[in-house]
Amino acid sequence: MIKVLSITSECAPLIKTGGLADVAGALPLAAADQGCEMRTLLPGYRAIMGKLGQTKKVATFKDLFGGKATLLACKVAGLDLLVLDAPHLFDRDGGIYIDATGQDWPDNPERFAALSFVAAEIAGGMLDWSPDILHGHDWQAGLTPEYLHNAEVQTPFVFTIHNIAFHGNCGGEKLGDLRLDPARFDVDHFEFWGQISALKAGLMGAAKINTVSRTYAEELLTPEFGMGLDGVLARRKADLTGIVNGIDTAAWDPQTDPNIKPFKSPAGKAANKKALQKTFGLAPSDGPLCVLISRLTEQKGIDLLIDALPALLDQGGQLALLGSGDPRLEVALLEAAATHKNIAVKIGYDEPLSHQMVAGGDAILVPSRFEPCGLTQLYGLRYGALPLVALTGGLADTVINASPAALSAGVATGIQFFPVTAPALSNGFTRLHDLYAQPKLWKQMQRNAMKQKVDWETSAAAYRDIYATLVEAGSAQ
Ligand code: ADP
Ligand code: GLC
């Protein structure tokens, strides 16, 4: 049994802003099947403290970056959690990263440094359970190796990049507040263009780095996708791999999903489509109903979609969209919905509705400019909503484009467009209409999609292999 401490800022089903939560919530259970005992260290945000059930106090801190804190152990939805209850850092209204006005919390550096600090304390033997491996996710866990570097036991740190757009940078004047070693404020550790970078600290201090698809692991090494860290990653190239995400196939199972009219074959989608059109106030139609479920940000290519909509609508297509985020994108989408009867938009976050959309949609859209993995196209595959996606990152690795070769081999599962521009997406819509107009071919693609393996098994085994290699290397020393 390999003991792993997962360090994460979000975790489904307790707290979620995006796919990181899905991964952090699903990996421990999948890793258990591979012989790993994973516990999860999570901040005790106000929004989750009431949902923990029975807790046990396992450690206390008199002064954790400016206040008292307690570490609570509990079990939620089969997950072994260690919740860091630090009211001065996490007991507040608003988002988990941003305040009510949409600004980053000014003390985000301290909040997540504290999380990383506690991870290092746990590795140092603070509890009666010590991990063999520390597995941190994104910049919020990046400083962990800095708090470990003087430790007697050098627990290996595995670092997973879900989104390199966020660096967790702050000014060098915070060195003392963050309890960092000034002697290591240099290019080989956590200094990045004169600032403290939690992300760089993680990248430099990790024994192994991975991101959430193979294509994105390659893209990260280029200036276009590396977001300034391609040089740092090039230094660590030998230790960088891509492991594609799976999905929780129990929560996303078209045959048992309590949110939908369950179905086994593509034919069962018709009743869900009808219900979805009703929910969104769209008229019954013969054309393809496209769905999109997303954070509304620059990354997700929503502006490209708005520009390409005529190519969907002119040929009788419909769009049902659910999302929230950038207010400008929200307004633009609501305007589009107000001017066209075949567009319906819901602004908000709604888990059950997201299931109904994937069940009722003919196609699911993911026009992202970059996408480390992407999960909604995986839900789409499993529910026979064929993905129309940008050819990038995990979208490139998980969808088989309906090229003439893939169609004649009978293996296509969706449509990819490239470059990631509005004209190329428009062209993608034209191809979508063309395929949708050939019901036999479309059904074949749906069957292929629904058969594709999208669970965690293979990827959890890949994580287990990384952990095992590090444990063996450690015991050989
Ligand atoms: P990212 O992590 O970049 O946001 P992913 O595709 O990996 O992208 O994961 C997004 C997750 O959040 C998926 O589980 C998706 O269904 C969910 N999601 C995003 N927006 C909404 C929304 N408005 N309502 C319900 N679920 C949403
Ligand atoms: C990120 C990425 C997304 C990925 C998710 C989980 O937020 O944007 O592509 O699926 O993390 O790894």
mmCIF file of N, CA, C and O in Angstrom, residues 86-125:
data_model
loop_
_atom_site.group_PDB
_atom_site.id
_atom_site.type_symbol
_atom_site.label_atom_id
_atom_site.label_comp_id
_atom_site.label_asym_id
_atom_site.label_seq_id
_atom_site.Cartn_x
_atom_site.Cartn_y
_atom_site.Cartn_z
ATOM 1 N N ALA A 86 -8.789 27.040 9.357
ATOM 2 C CA ALA A 86 -8.018 28.229 9.733
ATOM 3 C C ALA A 86 -8.913 29.428 9.433
ATOM 4 O O ALA A 86 -8.882 29.976 8.326
ATOM 5 N N PRO A 87 -9.747 29.817 10.420
ATOM 6 C CA PRO A 87 -10.781 30.825 10.147
ATOM 7 C C PRO A 87 -10.232 32.127 9.561
ATOM 8 O O PRO A 87 -10.873 32.735 8.691
ATOM 9 N N HIS A 88 -9.040 32.554 10.007
ATOM 10 C CA HIS A 88 -8.521 33.828 9.497
ATOM 11 C C HIS A 88 -8.196 33.733 7.994
ATOM 12 O O HIS A 88 -8.089 34.754 7.320
ATOM 13 N N LEU A 89 -8.065 32.539 7.474
ATOM 14 C CA LEU A 89 -7.726 32.371 6.057
ATOM 15 C C LEU A 89 -8.917 31.928 5.206
ATOM 16 O O LEU A 89 -9.033 32.305 4.039
ATOM 17 N N PHE A 90 -9.797 31.120 5.789
ATOM 18 C CA PHE A 90 -10.810 30.469 4.952
ATOM 19 C C PHE A 90 -12.268 30.701 5.362
ATOM 20 O O PHE A 90 -13.169 30.335 4.628
ATOM 21 N N ASP A 91 -12.497 31.273 6.534
ATOM 22 C CA ASP A 91 -13.888 31.450 6.976
ATOM 23 C C ASP A 91 -14.397 32.809 6.510
ATOM 24 O O ASP A 91 -14.363 33.790 7.244
ATOM 25 N N ARG A 92 -14.850 32.876 5.254
ATOM 26 C CA ARG A 92 -15.338 34.144 4.707
ATOM 27 C C ARG A 92 -16.336 33.876 3.579
ATOM 28 O O ARG A 92 -16.326 32.805 2.979
ATOM 29 N N ASP A 93 -17.173 34.878 3.325
ATOM 30 C CA ASP A 93 -18.109 34.765 2.199
ATOM 31 C C ASP A 93 -17.357 35.043 0.909
ATOM 32 O O ASP A 93 -16.219 35.485 0.926
ATOM 33 N N GLY A 94 -18.025 34.806 -0.218
ATOM 34 C CA GLY A 94 -17.377 35.047 -1.507
ATOM 35 C C GLY A 94 -16.866 33.746 -2.081
ATOM 36 O O GLY A 94 -17.149 32.662 -1.573
ATOM 37 N N GLY A 95 -16.081 33.857 -3.148
ATOM 38 C CA GLY A 95 -15.555 32.666 -3.813
ATOM 39 C C GLY A 95 -14.372 32.096 -3.056
ATOM 40 O O GLY A 95 -13.917 32.674 -2.067
ATOM 41 N N ILE A 96 -13.871 30.963 -3.542
ATOM 42 C CA ILE A 96 -12.734 30.381 -2.828
ATOM 43 C C ILE A 96 -11.422 31.068 -3.209
ATOM 44 O O ILE A 96 -10.490 31.081 -2.425
ATOM 45 N N TYR A 97 -11.373 31.652 -4.405
ATOM 46 C CA TYR A 97 -10.166 32.399 -4.801
ATOM 47 C C TYR A 97 -10.426 33.901 -4.899
ATOM 48 O O TYR A 97 -9.497 34.694 -4.844
ATOM 49 N N ILE A 98 -11.694 34.265 -5.103
ATOM 50 C CA ILE A 98 -11.997 35.677 -5.359
ATOM 51 C C ILE A 98 -13.076 36.192 -4.402
ATOM 52 O O ILE A 98 -13.891 35.425 -3.898
ATOM 53 N N ASP A 99 -13.055 37.510 -4.184
ATOM 54 C CA ASP A 99 -14.057 38.107 -3.296
ATOM 55 C C ASP A 99 -15.339 38.394 -4.085
ATOM 56 O O ASP A 99 -15.425 38.088 -5.284
ATOM 57 N N ALA A 100 -16.302 39.010 -3.408
ATOM 58 C CA ALA A 100 -17.612 39.215 -4.036
ATOM 59 C C ALA A 100 -17.518 40.140 -5.252
ATOM 60 O O ALA A 100 -18.386 40.116 -6.131
ATOM 61 N N THR A 101 -16.450 40.949 -5.358
ATOM 62 C CA THR A 101 -16.337 41.851 -6.511
ATOM 63 C C THR A 101 -15.525 41.217 -7.640
ATOM 64 O O THR A 101 -15.250 41.846 -8.654
ATOM 65 N N GLY A 102 -15.109 39.970 -7.446
ATOM 66 C CA GLY A 102 -14.387 39.273 -8.521
ATOM 67 C C GLY A 102 -12.877 39.450 -8.464
ATOM 68 O O GLY A 102 -12.158 39.000 -9.362
ATOM 69 N N GLN A 103 -12.383 40.129 -7.427
ATOM 70 C CA GLN A 103 -10.927 40.317 -7.292
ATOM 71 C C GLN A 103 -10.333 39.149 -6.496
ATOM 72 O O GLN A 103 -10.965 38.653 -5.566
ATOM 73 N N ASP A 104 -9.082 38.773 -6.845
ATOM 74 C CA ASP A 104 -8.384 37.760 -6.049
ATOM 75 C C ASP A 104 -8.311 38.219 -4.596
ATOM 76 O O ASP A 104 -8.080 39.405 -4.335
ATOM 77 N N TRP A 105 -8.494 37.315 -3.638
ATOM 78 C CA TRP A 105 -8.295 37.680 -2.244
ATOM 79 C C TRP A 105 -6.847 38.165 -2.083
ATOM 80 O O TRP A 105 -5.918 37.477 -2.539
ATOM 81 N N PRO A 106 -6.634 39.322 -1.456
ATOM 82 C CA PRO A 106 -5.264 39.833 -1.358
ATOM 83 C C PRO A 106 -4.328 38.901 -0.588
ATOM 84 O O PRO A 106 -3.119 38.913 -0.813
ATOM 85 N N ASP A 107 -4.883 38.092 0.290
ATOM 86 C CA ASP A 107 -4.020 37.184 1.055
ATOM 87 C C ASP A 107 -3.984 35.766 0.465
ATOM 88 O O ASP A 107 -3.604 34.817 1.153
ATOM 89 N N ASN A 108 -4.309 35.626 -0.826
ATOM 90 C CA ASN A 108 -4.196 34.297 -1.443
ATOM 91 C C ASN A 108 -2.808 33.680 -1.267
ATOM 92 O O ASN A 108 -2.705 32.482 -0.992
ATOM 93 N N PRO A 109 -1.723 34.460 -1.395
ATOM 94 C CA PRO A 109 -0.399 33.843 -1.187
ATOM 95 C C PRO A 109 -0.299 33.165 0.180
ATOM 96 O O PRO A 109 0.146 32.018 0.282
ATOM 97 N N GLU A 110 -0.764 33.855 1.242
ATOM 98 C CA GLU A 110 -0.702 33.282 2.597
ATOM 99 C C GLU A 110 -1.643 32.088 2.730
ATOM 100 O O GLU A 110 -1.311 31.087 3.359
ATOM 101 N N ARG A 111 -2.848 32.221 2.146
ATOM 102 C CA ARG A 111 -3.861 31.172 2.327
ATOM 103 C C ARG A 111 -3.349 29.824 1.818
ATOM 104 O O ARG A 111 -3.474 28.794 2.473
ATOM 105 N N PHE A 112 -2.747 29.855 0.627
ATOM 106 C CA PHE A 112 -2.342 28.568 0.069
ATOM 107 C C PHE A 112 -0.920 28.184 0.475
ATOM 108 O O PHE A 112 -0.567 26.999 0.465
ATOM 109 N N ALA A 113 -0.127 29.183 0.880
ATOM 110 C CA ALA A 113 1.165 28.836 1.497
ATOM 111 C C ALA A 113 0.892 28.033 2.769
ATOM 112 O O ALA A 113 1.579 27.045 3.064
ATOM 113 N N ALA A 114 -0.138 28.440 3.508
ATOM 114 C CA ALA A 114 -0.471 27.740 4.757
ATOM 115 C C ALA A 114 -0.843 26.285 4.464
ATOM 116 O O ALA A 114 -0.433 25.362 5.166
ATOM 117 N N LEU A 115 -1.598 26.089 3.399
ATOM 118 C CA LEU A 115 -1.997 24.725 3.024
ATOM 119 C C LEU A 115 -0.741 23.887 2.723
ATOM 120 O O LEU A 115 -0.604 22.749 3.198
ATOM 121 N N SER A 116 0.178 24.465 1.966
ATOM 122 C CA SER A 116 1.401 23.757 1.564
ATOM 123 C C SER A 116 2.291 23.507 2.786
ATOM 124 O O SER A 116 2.913 22.446 2.912
ATOM 125 N N PHE A 117 2.322 24.488 3.679
ATOM 126 C CA PHE A 117 3.121 24.367 4.908
ATOM 127 C C PHE A 117 2.625 23.178 5.742
ATOM 128 O O PHE A 117 3.405 22.361 6.241
ATOM 129 N N VAL A 118 1.307 23.078 5.850
ATOM 130 C CA VAL A 118 0.729 21.985 6.652
ATOM 131 C C VAL A 118 1.015 20.633 5.986
ATOM 132 O O VAL A 118 1.291 19.636 6.669
ATOM 133 N N ALA A 119 0.986 20.605 4.663
ATOM 134 C CA ALA A 119 1.322 19.353 3.959
ATOM 135 C C ALA A 119 2.728 18.896 4.348
ATOM 136 O O ALA A 119 2.966 17.711 4.638
ATOM 137 N N ALA A 120 3.661 19.859 4.387
ATOM 138 C CA ALA A 120 5.040 19.510 4.748
ATOM 139 C C ALA A 120 5.131 19.040 6.203
ATOM 140 O O ALA A 120 5.887 18.114 6.521
ATOM 141 N N GLU A 121 4.320 19.657 7.068
ATOM 142 C CA GLU A 121 4.296 19.227 8.480
ATOM 143 C C GLU A 121 3.792 17.784 8.593
ATOM 144 O O GLU A 121 4.304 16.991 9.380
ATOM 145 N N ILE A 122 2.772 17.480 7.802
ATOM 146 C CA ILE A 122 2.228 16.115 7.829
ATOM 147 C C ILE A 122 3.299 15.132 7.351
ATOM 148 O O ILE A 122 3.493 14.064 7.946
ATOM 149 N N ALA A 123 4.019 15.519 6.297
ATOM 150 C CA ALA A 123 5.104 14.651 5.801
ATOM 151 C C ALA A 123 6.189 14.495 6.862
ATOM 152 O O ALA A 123 6.852 13.453 6.951
ATOM 153 N N GLY A 124 6.341 15.527 7.678
ATOM 154 C CA GLY A 124 7.378 15.505 8.713
ATOM 155 C C GLY A 124 7.010 14.661 9.929
ATOM 156 O O GLY A 124 7.776 14.588 10.887
ATOM 157 N N GLY A 125 5.825 14.078 9.932
ATOM 158 C CA GLY A 125 5.471 13.163 11.016
ATOM 159 C C GLY A 125 4.570 13.761 12.073
ATOM 160 O O GLY A 125 4.510 13.274 13.198
#
